[in-house]
Coordinates of C-alpha atoms in Angstrom, one line a residue:
V1 CA -15.1 -14.2 -26.3
L2 CA -16.3 -11.5 -28.8
K3 CA -18.3 -12.8 -31.8
G4 CA -18.9 -10.7 -34.9
V5 CA -18.6 -7.4 -33.0
S6 CA -18.4 -4.4 -35.4
F7 CA -19.0 -0.8 -34.6
T8 CA -17.6 2.7 -35.4
V9 CA -17.1 5.6 -33.1
A10 CA -17.0 9.0 -34.9
S11 CA -14.9 11.9 -33.7
G12 CA -16.6 13.8 -30.9
E13 CA -19.2 11.0 -30.4
H14 CA -20.1 9.6 -27.0
V15 CA -20.8 5.9 -27.3
A16 CA -21.8 3.7 -24.4
I17 CA -21.3 -0.1 -24.2
V18 CA -23.6 -1.8 -21.8
G19 CA -24.5 -5.4 -21.0
P20 CA -24.6 -7.9 -18.2
S21 CA -21.4 -9.2 -16.5
G22 CA -19.3 -11.4 -18.7
S23 CA -20.7 -10.0 -22.0
G24 CA -17.3 -8.7 -23.2
K25 CA -17.5 -5.0 -22.3
S26 CA -14.1 -4.8 -20.5
T27 CA -12.6 -7.1 -23.1
I28 CA -13.2 -4.3 -25.7
T29 CA -11.4 -1.9 -23.4
A30 CA -8.4 -4.2 -23.0
L31 CA -8.3 -4.6 -26.8
M32 CA -8.4 -0.9 -27.5
L33 CA -5.5 -0.3 -25.0
R34 CA -3.6 -3.2 -26.6
F35 CA -3.3 -5.1 -23.3
Y36 CA -3.6 -8.0 -25.7
D37 CA -4.2 -8.3 -29.5
P38 CA -7.1 -10.0 -31.2
T39 CA -6.4 -13.4 -32.9
N40 CA -8.7 -12.5 -35.7
G41 CA -10.1 -9.2 -37.0
T42 CA -8.7 -5.7 -36.7
I43 CA -9.1 -2.6 -34.5
T44 CA -8.2 0.7 -36.2
L45 CA -7.7 4.3 -35.1
D46 CA -8.1 6.8 -37.9
D47 CA -8.0 3.9 -40.3
V48 CA -4.6 2.7 -38.9
N49 CA -4.4 -0.8 -37.4
L50 CA -3.5 -0.6 -33.8
K51 CA -0.9 -3.3 -34.3
R52 CA 1.0 -0.9 -36.4
L53 CA 1.0 1.9 -33.7
N54 CA 3.6 2.2 -31.0
P55 CA 1.9 1.3 -27.7
D56 CA 3.2 4.4 -26.0
N57 CA 2.0 6.7 -28.7
L58 CA -1.4 5.0 -28.8
R59 CA -1.9 5.3 -25.0
A60 CA -0.7 8.9 -25.1
Q61 CA -3.9 9.6 -27.1
L62 CA -6.2 7.7 -24.7
G63 CA -7.4 8.7 -21.3
L64 CA -8.6 5.8 -19.1
V65 CA -10.6 5.9 -15.9
S66 CA -11.3 2.4 -14.5
Q67 CA -13.5 0.9 -11.8
E68 CA -10.6 0.9 -9.3
P69 CA -8.3 3.9 -10.1
V70 CA -4.6 3.5 -9.4
L71 CA -3.4 6.2 -7.0
F72 CA 0.2 6.3 -5.6
D73 CA 1.2 7.3 -2.1
G74 CA 2.0 10.9 -2.9
T75 CA 0.2 14.2 -3.0
I76 CA -3.0 14.9 -5.0
S77 CA -1.0 17.2 -7.3
D78 CA 1.6 14.5 -8.0
N79 CA -1.1 11.9 -8.8
I80 CA -2.7 14.3 -11.3
R81 CA 0.7 15.1 -12.8
Y82 CA 1.3 11.5 -13.6
G83 CA -1.1 12.1 -16.6
R84 CA 1.5 14.5 -18.1
L85 CA 4.8 14.8 -16.3
N86 CA 5.6 18.3 -17.7
A87 CA 2.2 19.8 -16.6
T88 CA 2.3 23.1 -14.7
Q89 CA 0.5 23.7 -11.5
A90 CA -2.0 25.9 -13.3
E91 CA -2.8 23.1 -15.7
I92 CA -3.2 20.7 -12.8
N93 CA -5.6 23.1 -11.1
E94 CA -7.6 23.5 -14.3
A95 CA -7.8 19.7 -14.8
A96 CA -9.1 19.4 -11.2
R97 CA -11.8 21.9 -12.0
K98 CA -12.9 20.1 -15.1
A99 CA -13.1 16.8 -13.1
E100 CA -15.3 18.5 -10.5
A101 CA -12.5 17.8 -7.9
W102 CA -11.5 21.4 -7.1
Q103 CA -14.1 22.0 -4.5
F104 CA -13.2 19.0 -2.3
I105 CA -9.5 19.5 -2.8
C106 CA -9.7 23.1 -1.5
A107 CA -11.6 21.8 1.5
L108 CA -8.7 19.6 2.5
P109 CA -6.3 21.0 5.1
E110 CA -3.3 21.0 2.7
G111 CA -5.2 21.3 -0.6
M112 CA -3.2 19.9 -3.5
R113 CA -0.4 18.9 -1.2
T114 CA -2.6 16.5 0.7
R115 CA -1.1 12.9 0.6
V116 CA -3.6 10.4 -0.6
G117 CA -2.0 7.4 1.2
D118 CA -1.2 4.0 -0.1
R119 CA -3.5 3.2 -3.1
G120 CA -5.5 6.4 -2.1
L121 CA -6.8 5.1 1.2
Q122 CA -7.1 8.7 2.6
L123 CA -9.7 9.5 0.0
S124 CA -13.3 8.3 -0.5
G125 CA -14.3 6.3 -3.6
G126 CA -15.8 9.3 -5.3
Q127 CA -12.8 11.5 -4.6
K128 CA -10.4 8.9 -5.9
Q129 CA -12.4 8.6 -9.1
R130 CA -12.4 12.4 -9.6
V131 CA -8.7 12.6 -9.1
A132 CA -8.3 9.8 -11.7
I133 CA -10.6 11.8 -14.1
A134 CA -8.4 14.9 -13.6
R135 CA -5.3 12.7 -14.4
A136 CA -6.9 11.6 -17.6
V137 CA -8.1 15.1 -18.5
I138 CA -4.7 16.7 -18.1
R139 CA -3.4 14.3 -20.8
D140 CA -5.6 16.2 -23.3
P141 CA -6.5 12.8 -24.9
S142 CA -8.3 12.3 -28.2
V143 CA -10.4 9.5 -26.7
M144 CA -11.7 9.2 -23.2
I145 CA -12.5 5.6 -21.9
F146 CA -14.6 5.2 -18.8
D147 CA -14.6 1.5 -17.8
E148 CA -17.4 1.1 -15.2
A149 CA -16.0 4.2 -13.4
T150 CA -19.1 4.5 -11.1
S151 CA -20.0 0.8 -10.6
A152 CA -18.3 0.6 -7.2
L153 CA -19.8 3.9 -5.8
D154 CA -22.9 4.6 -3.8
T155 CA -25.7 6.8 -5.2
K156 CA -24.3 10.1 -3.8
H157 CA -20.8 9.6 -5.1
E158 CA -22.1 8.2 -8.4
V159 CA -23.9 11.5 -9.1
E160 CA -20.7 13.5 -8.3
V161 CA -18.5 11.3 -10.5
Q162 CA -21.1 11.2 -13.3
R163 CA -21.2 15.0 -13.3
A164 CA -17.4 15.0 -13.6
I165 CA -17.5 12.5 -16.4
D166 CA -20.0 14.6 -18.4
T167 CA -17.8 17.7 -17.9
A168 CA -14.6 15.9 -18.9
S169 CA -16.1 14.2 -22.0
Q170 CA -17.4 17.4 -23.6
G171 CA -15.9 17.8 -27.1
V172 CA -13.9 14.6 -26.8
T173 CA -14.5 11.2 -28.3
T174 CA -15.8 9.2 -25.4
I175 CA -16.4 5.5 -24.9
T176 CA -18.3 4.5 -21.7
I177 CA -18.3 0.9 -20.4
A178 CA -21.2 0.6 -18.0
H179 CA -23.3 -1.8 -16.1
R180 CA -25.5 0.8 -14.5
L181 CA -27.8 2.4 -17.1
S182 CA -28.0 5.6 -15.1
T183 CA -24.5 6.4 -16.2
V184 CA -25.3 6.4 -20.0
R185 CA -28.2 8.8 -20.1
N186 CA -26.1 11.4 -21.9
A187 CA -24.6 9.0 -24.5
D188 CA -25.2 9.7 -28.2
R189 CA -25.4 6.0 -29.0
I190 CA -25.7 2.9 -26.9
I191 CA -24.4 -0.6 -27.9
V192 CA -25.9 -3.5 -26.0
L193 CA -23.7 -6.6 -25.7
E194 CA -24.7 -10.1 -24.6
S195 CA -22.5 -13.2 -24.6
G196 CA -19.9 -11.4 -26.7
E197 CA -22.4 -10.3 -29.4
I198 CA -24.1 -7.0 -30.2
V199 CA -27.8 -7.5 -29.7
E200 CA -28.9 -3.9 -30.0
E201 CA -27.6 -0.5 -31.0
G202 CA -29.2 3.0 -31.1
S203 CA -29.8 6.1 -29.2
P204 CA -31.2 5.9 -25.7
E205 CA -34.6 7.1 -26.8
E206 CA -34.8 4.5 -29.6
L207 CA -33.8 1.6 -27.4
L208 CA -36.3 2.6 -24.8
N209 CA -39.1 2.7 -27.4
N210 CA -38.3 -0.9 -28.3
K211 CA -40.4 -2.7 -25.7
D212 CA -39.1 -6.1 -26.7
G213 CA -35.4 -5.2 -26.7
K214 CA -32.6 -6.2 -24.3
F215 CA -32.0 -2.6 -23.2
Y216 CA -35.6 -2.0 -22.2
R217 CA -35.6 -5.1 -20.1
M218 CA -32.4 -4.0 -18.4
Y219 CA -33.9 -0.6 -17.9
N220 CA -36.9 -2.1 -16.1
D221 CA -34.7 -4.4 -14.0
Q222 CA -32.6 -1.5 -12.7
K223 CA -35.6 0.9 -12.3
F224 CA -33.8 4.2 -12.5
D225 CA -36.1 7.2 -12.5
S226 CA -35.6 8.7 -15.9
L227 CA -33.2 8.6 -18.8
A228 CA -33.4 12.3 -19.4
V229 CA -33.4 11.9 -23.1
D230 CA -34.3 15.6 -23.5
K231 CA -30.7 16.4 -22.7
L232 CA -29.7 14.6 -25.9
A233 CA -31.2 17.2 -28.2
V234 CA -27.9 18.8 -28.9
N235 CA -26.5 17.5 -32.2
P236 CA -23.1 15.9 -31.5
R237 CA -21.8 17.5 -34.7
E238 CA -22.4 20.9 -33.1
R239 CA -19.9 20.1 -30.3
S240 CA -16.6 21.9 -30.2
K241 CA -14.1 20.2 -32.5
V242 CA -11.4 18.1 -31.0
S243 CA -7.8 18.9 -31.6
L244 CA -7.1 15.5 -33.0
A245 CA -9.9 13.6 -34.7
A246 CA -10.3 10.1 -33.4
H247 CA -12.1 7.3 -35.2
F248 CA -12.4 3.8 -33.8
S249 CA -13.7 0.9 -35.8
M250 CA -13.9 -2.9 -35.3
T251 CA -14.4 -5.4 -38.1
P252 CA -17.0 -8.2 -37.7
T253 CA -15.2 -11.4 -36.9
D254 CA -14.4 -13.7 -33.9
F255 CA -11.8 -11.7 -32.1
I256 CA -10.5 -14.2 -29.5
D257 CA -10.9 -17.9 -29.3
A258 CA -11.9 -19.3 -25.9
E259 CA -8.6 -20.9 -25.0
T260 CA -6.5 -17.8 -25.7
Y261 CA -9.0 -15.6 -23.8
R262 CA -8.9 -18.0 -20.8
R263 CA -5.1 -18.0 -20.7
A264 CA -4.9 -14.3 -21.0
W265 CA -7.5 -13.9 -18.3
A266 CA -5.8 -16.3 -15.9
R267 CA -2.4 -14.7 -16.3
S268 CA -3.5 -11.1 -15.9
S269 CA -1.5 -8.8 -13.6
L270 CA -0.1 -10.9 -10.7
G271 CA -3.3 -13.0 -10.8
A272 CA -4.8 -10.5 -8.4
H273 CA -7.6 -9.1 -10.6
K274 CA -10.6 -11.0 -11.9
R275 CA -11.3 -8.5 -14.6
L276 CA -8.8 -7.0 -17.0
G277 CA -10.4 -3.6 -16.7
K278 CA -10.5 -3.5 -12.9
S279 CA -7.2 -1.9 -12.0
Y280 CA -4.6 -0.7 -14.4
S281 CA -3.0 2.5 -15.6
V282 CA -2.4 3.7 -19.2
L283 CA 1.0 5.1 -18.0
S284 CA 4.0 3.2 -19.3
I285 CA 6.1 1.6 -16.6
D286 CA 9.1 3.8 -17.4
R287 CA 7.0 6.9 -17.0
A288 CA 5.4 5.8 -13.8
K289 CA 8.7 4.9 -12.3
L290 CA 10.3 8.2 -13.2
A291 CA 7.3 10.2 -12.1
L292 CA 7.1 8.8 -8.6
P293 CA 8.1 11.5 -6.1
V294 CA 10.5 11.2 -3.2
M295 CA 8.2 10.5 -0.3
S296 CA 8.8 11.2 3.4
K297 CA 6.5 11.2 6.3
K298 CA 7.5 12.1 9.9
R299 CA 5.7 10.0 12.4
T300 CA 4.4 11.6 15.5
R301 CA 4.9 10.2 19.0
M302 CA 1.5 8.7 19.2
D303 CA 1.4 7.5 15.6
T304 CA 2.6 3.9 15.9
P305 CA 0.2 1.0 16.4
F306 CA 2.4 -0.1 19.3
K307 CA 1.6 3.0 21.3
T308 CA -2.1 3.2 20.5
N309 CA -2.8 -0.5 21.2
I310 CA -0.3 -1.8 23.7
M311 CA -0.7 1.1 26.1
E312 CA -4.4 0.6 26.0
V313 CA -4.1 -3.0 27.1
A314 CA -2.0 -1.9 30.1
M315 CA -5.0 0.0 31.6
D316 CA -7.1 -1.9 34.1
D317 CA -10.7 -2.8 33.2
K318 CA -12.0 -0.2 35.6
D319 CA -10.2 2.5 33.7
Y320 CA -11.4 1.4 30.4
D321 CA -13.4 3.7 28.0
E322 CA -14.0 3.9 24.3
Q323 CA -10.9 5.8 23.5
T324 CA -8.4 4.4 21.1
S325 CA -5.3 5.9 22.8
F326 CA -4.4 7.3 26.1
P327 CA -2.0 10.2 25.7
G328 CA -0.9 11.7 28.9
R329 CA -2.3 9.0 31.2
T330 CA 0.8 6.9 31.4
T331 CA 4.2 6.6 29.9
N332 CA 5.4 3.8 27.7
F333 CA 7.6 2.5 30.6
N334 CA 4.7 2.4 33.1
A335 CA 2.4 0.7 30.6
I336 CA 5.0 -2.0 29.8
W337 CA 5.8 -2.4 33.5
N338 CA 2.1 -2.8 34.4
L339 CA 1.9 -5.6 31.7
I340 CA 4.9 -7.4 33.1
K341 CA 3.6 -7.2 36.6
S342 CA 0.1 -8.5 35.5
Y343 CA 1.6 -11.6 33.9
K344 CA 2.2 -13.5 37.1
D345 CA 2.6 -16.9 35.4
G346 CA 5.9 -15.7 34.0
Y347 CA 7.5 -14.9 37.4
T348 CA 9.1 -18.4 37.6
H349 CA 10.8 -18.0 34.3
L350 CA 12.0 -14.5 35.2
S351 CA 13.4 -15.7 38.5
V352 CA 15.7 -18.0 36.6
A353 CA 16.4 -15.9 33.5
I354 CA 17.4 -12.6 35.3
P355 CA 20.1 -14.1 37.7
V356 CA 21.6 -16.2 35.0
T357 CA 21.7 -13.2 32.7
I358 CA 23.4 -11.1 35.4
L359 CA 26.1 -13.8 35.8
R360 CA 26.6 -13.8 32.1
G361 CA 27.6 -10.2 32.4
F362 CA 30.4 -11.0 34.9
F363 CA 31.8 -13.7 32.7
F364 CA 33.2 -11.0 30.3
L365 CA 35.2 -9.7 33.3
L366 CA 36.6 -13.1 34.1
I367 CA 37.7 -13.5 30.4
C368 CA 39.4 -10.1 30.6
F369 CA 41.3 -11.1 33.7
E370 CA 42.6 -14.1 31.9
V371 CA 44.2 -11.9 29.3
S372 CA 47.0 -11.2 31.8
S373 CA 47.7 -15.0 31.8
V374 CA 48.4 -14.8 28.1
L375 CA 50.9 -12.0 28.7
E376 CA 52.6 -14.0 31.4
I377 CA 53.4 -16.8 29.0
A378 CA 55.7 -14.5 27.1
L379 CA 57.6 -13.7 30.3
A380 CA 57.8 -17.2 31.6
S381 CA 61.0 -19.4 31.3
N382 CA 61.3 -22.2 28.8
E383 CA 60.5 -24.8 31.5
E384 CA 57.4 -23.0 32.6
T385 CA 56.0 -22.1 29.2
A386 CA 54.4 -25.4 28.4
Q387 CA 52.8 -25.7 31.8
Q388 CA 51.5 -22.1 31.6
V389 CA 50.0 -22.6 28.1
F390 CA 48.2 -25.7 29.3
I391 CA 46.8 -24.0 32.4
T392 CA 45.7 -20.9 30.4
A393 CA 44.0 -23.0 27.7
A394 CA 42.2 -25.1 30.3
V395 CA 40.9 -22.1 32.1
Y396 CA 39.7 -20.5 28.8
T397 CA 38.0 -23.7 27.7
A398 CA 36.3 -24.1 31.1
L399 CA 35.1 -20.4 31.0
I400 CA 33.7 -20.8 27.5
I401 CA 31.9 -24.0 28.3
I402 CA 30.3 -22.5 31.5
K403 CA 29.4 -19.3 29.6
T404 CA 27.8 -21.3 26.8
M405 CA 25.7 -23.3 29.4
F406 CA 24.6 -20.1 31.1
E407 CA 23.7 -18.5 27.8
A408 CA 21.7 -21.6 26.8
V409 CA 19.8 -21.7 30.1
G410 CA 19.2 -17.9 30.2
R411 CA 17.9 -17.7 26.6
L412 CA 15.7 -20.8 27.1
F413 CA 13.9 -19.2 30.1
I414 CA 13.7 -15.9 28.3
A415 CA 12.1 -17.6 25.3
L416 CA 9.7 -19.5 27.6
Y417 CA 8.7 -16.3 29.3
G418 CA 8.3 -14.4 25.9
H419 CA 6.1 -17.2 24.5
G420 CA 3.8 -17.1 27.4
F421 CA 3.8 -13.3 27.7
C422 CA 3.0 -12.9 24.0
G423 CA -0.1 -15.2 24.3
Y424 CA -1.2 -13.5 27.5
L425 CA -0.9 -10.1 25.8
R426 CA -2.8 -11.2 22.7
N427 CA -5.6 -12.4 24.9
K428 CA -5.9 -9.1 26.7
M429 CA -5.7 -7.1 23.5
F430 CA -8.5 -9.2 21.9
R431 CA -10.7 -8.7 24.9
K432 CA -10.2 -4.9 24.7
I433 CA -10.9 -4.9 21.0
L434 CA -14.2 -6.8 21.6
R435 CA -15.3 -4.1 24.1
H436 CA -15.2 -1.3 21.6
G437 CA -18.4 0.1 20.3
A438 CA -19.8 -0.6 16.8
A439 CA -18.6 2.8 15.5
Y440 CA -15.0 1.9 16.2
F441 CA -15.1 -1.0 13.7
D442 CA -16.7 1.3 11.0
E443 CA -13.4 3.3 10.8
E444 CA -11.1 2.5 7.9
A445 CA -8.2 1.9 10.2
N446 CA -10.1 -0.7 12.3
T447 CA -11.2 -3.2 9.8
P448 CA -11.1 -6.9 10.9
G449 CA -8.0 -7.6 8.8
R450 CA -6.0 -4.6 10.2
L451 CA -7.0 -5.4 13.8
V452 CA -5.9 -9.0 13.4
H453 CA -2.6 -7.7 12.0
K454 CA -2.1 -5.4 14.9
L455 CA -3.0 -8.2 17.3
M456 CA -0.3 -10.4 15.9
S457 CA 2.4 -7.9 15.0
D458 CA 2.3 -5.5 18.0
T459 CA 2.5 -8.3 20.6
A460 CA 5.3 -9.9 18.7
T461 CA 7.2 -6.6 18.5
L462 CA 6.9 -6.0 22.3
N463 CA 8.0 -9.6 22.9
R464 CA 11.1 -9.2 20.8
T465 CA 11.9 -5.8 22.4
L466 CA 11.7 -7.2 25.9
G467 CA 13.7 -10.3 25.0
D468 CA 16.5 -8.3 23.3
K469 CA 16.7 -5.9 26.3
L470 CA 16.9 -8.8 28.8
D471 CA 19.2 -10.9 26.7
L472 CA 21.6 -8.2 25.4
L473 CA 21.2 -5.0 27.3
L474 CA 21.3 -6.4 30.9
P475 CA 24.6 -8.3 30.5
A476 CA 26.1 -5.3 28.8
V477 CA 25.1 -2.9 31.6
I478 CA 26.3 -5.3 34.3
C479 CA 29.7 -5.8 32.5
S480 CA 30.2 -2.0 31.9
T481 CA 29.3 -1.0 35.5
A482 CA 31.5 -3.7 37.0
S483 CA 34.4 -2.8 34.7
V484 CA 34.3 0.9 35.5
T485 CA 34.1 0.2 39.2
I486 CA 37.0 -2.2 39.3
A487 CA 39.1 0.1 37.1
L488 CA 38.5 3.0 39.5
L489 CA 39.4 0.9 42.5
I490 CA 42.7 -0.4 41.0
N491 CA 44.0 2.8 39.5
W492 CA 41.6 5.7 39.4
K493 CA 44.0 8.1 37.6
L494 CA 44.6 5.7 34.7
A495 CA 40.9 4.9 34.6
L496 CA 39.9 8.6 34.2
I497 CA 42.5 9.0 31.4
C498 CA 41.1 6.0 29.6
G499 CA 37.6 7.1 30.3
F500 CA 37.9 10.2 28.0
Q501 CA 37.4 7.9 25.0
F502 CA 33.9 6.9 26.1
P503 CA 32.2 10.3 25.2
A504 CA 33.8 10.2 21.7
F505 CA 32.7 6.6 21.3
F506 CA 29.1 7.4 22.2
I507 CA 29.0 10.4 20.0
F508 CA 30.3 8.5 17.0
R509 CA 28.0 5.6 17.8
L510 CA 25.0 8.0 17.9
V511 CA 26.0 9.5 14.5
E512 CA 26.3 6.0 13.1
L513 CA 22.8 5.0 14.4
R514 CA 21.2 8.2 13.0
E515 CA 22.8 7.7 9.6
T516 CA 21.8 4.0 9.6
S517 CA 18.2 4.9 10.5
K518 CA 18.2 7.5 7.8
R519 CA 19.4 5.0 5.2
Q520 CA 16.8 2.5 6.3
R521 CA 14.0 5.0 5.9
Q522 CA 15.2 5.9 2.5
M523 CA 15.4 2.2 1.5
A524 CA 11.9 1.7 2.9
E525 CA 10.6 4.6 0.8
Q526 CA 12.3 3.3 -2.3
E527 CA 10.9 -0.2 -1.6
K528 CA 7.4 1.3 -1.2
K529 CA 7.6 3.1 -4.5
A530 CA 8.8 0.0 -6.2
A531 CA 5.9 -2.0 -4.6
N532 CA 3.4 0.6 -5.8
V533 CA 4.6 0.3 -9.4
W534 CA 4.9 -3.5 -9.2
L535 CA 1.4 -4.1 -7.8
N536 CA -0.1 -2.1 -10.6
F537 CA 1.6 -3.9 -13.5
Q538 CA -0.7 -5.0 -16.3
T539 CA 0.3 -8.1 -18.1
I540 CA 0.2 -7.5 -21.9
F541 CA -0.2 -10.2 -24.5
F542 CA 0.9 -9.9 -28.2

């Protein structure tokens, strides 16, 4: 809750707002962006109440860099272009230079075309922040807002990002929300908040000279080396003029009552963020949706978790080493076969499931032979028709009952085998994971959560694959082989003539499978884009 907060930010001025957690810093950011409106008091831009401004027009004049920048699974160039969709590549490159991101981008193998991954997982924290700064710079905003942009970074990345912030904020009205005082050393004026109230205000040098002030106590607590106040000698009025003068002001009053603030806080974007300023984008939803590129990524042979984890489990303990995959040592078939042989407790289930499944394949042939009985009914005399119908119906009923029993028994033992095999495989995978060195768990792809996901999903995938092959593929192969053999024995000439349809059938089936797979990939990409947008919604209250 903000109480009696009133301050003005002049055009071209750099104002920092500092204070302990919960003092209302990010609430001010949310109010300026109109993520919700104050119940009392006003916020103005160039003497115009924000409530009278169109939200899209307002946010088009603002550049925001938050603590957790929102990056989409596309290229670096695409993510910077989200700031202004009609930006040219030359303008994107210039924005990257201003954000101190050009050097690390050029060092990447694909440069601007490097994919950042889902939520920017392929980039470090400092790199993500500099890409976010470049996205804000390319908007050419009147006001830049940095909402604790360096609070989640280590010292090295903090210095890099702070240098980018200083470069990007030159000649632009800048508001910095900070908890670390090392990030506000270049501010023209510092506002200190505590419990929703302004307790101090002044230049960094003035606040440091006040030994009894809140800022001085915070400075001593954080113990950063120097404030470098000598860098503040440049008069802010001498800075280059901004293209569009910006002037923020807040009138002194109680902005939000406690209950309204609590409800807005609890209902913020999907309930996933504890702070309003933690993860949001100033892009409108329509713009973000239209700007998302068509994404495609070809997977390599050894790219799936199944092949980099299941194959490793198939190796004996004596062959174990610290590698995460074993390309060239064994094929997928050999790896799976070794796993099946090693699970000796499942031999009993397989000894029942396999013969029953083979017999199921022959039942299709028996049903086909009974088709001739149906044709004989049409040729039978009136006296024999009723008897022939009864016999044919009885045979079909018996075959269906027997086939159902065989399917139930076969699938039961396949399920029992799969359940035991899945548990056995998870146990072996878990033992292998525990034998990795400490450096293995430091990698981003090997966090505990991801390893648990692989442990559960990979084994279940293999279990489903084996179950489907045993339950569906084996009866189909038995039935096809027996059918072709019998056809050739009865009338090989007619069988060969009919056999010409099989190549065409397989070709059409292959084309169908490829098109289906292509459509599924396209749908997955569209779903991923929709999820990226949906996860970064920000709930707005009016």
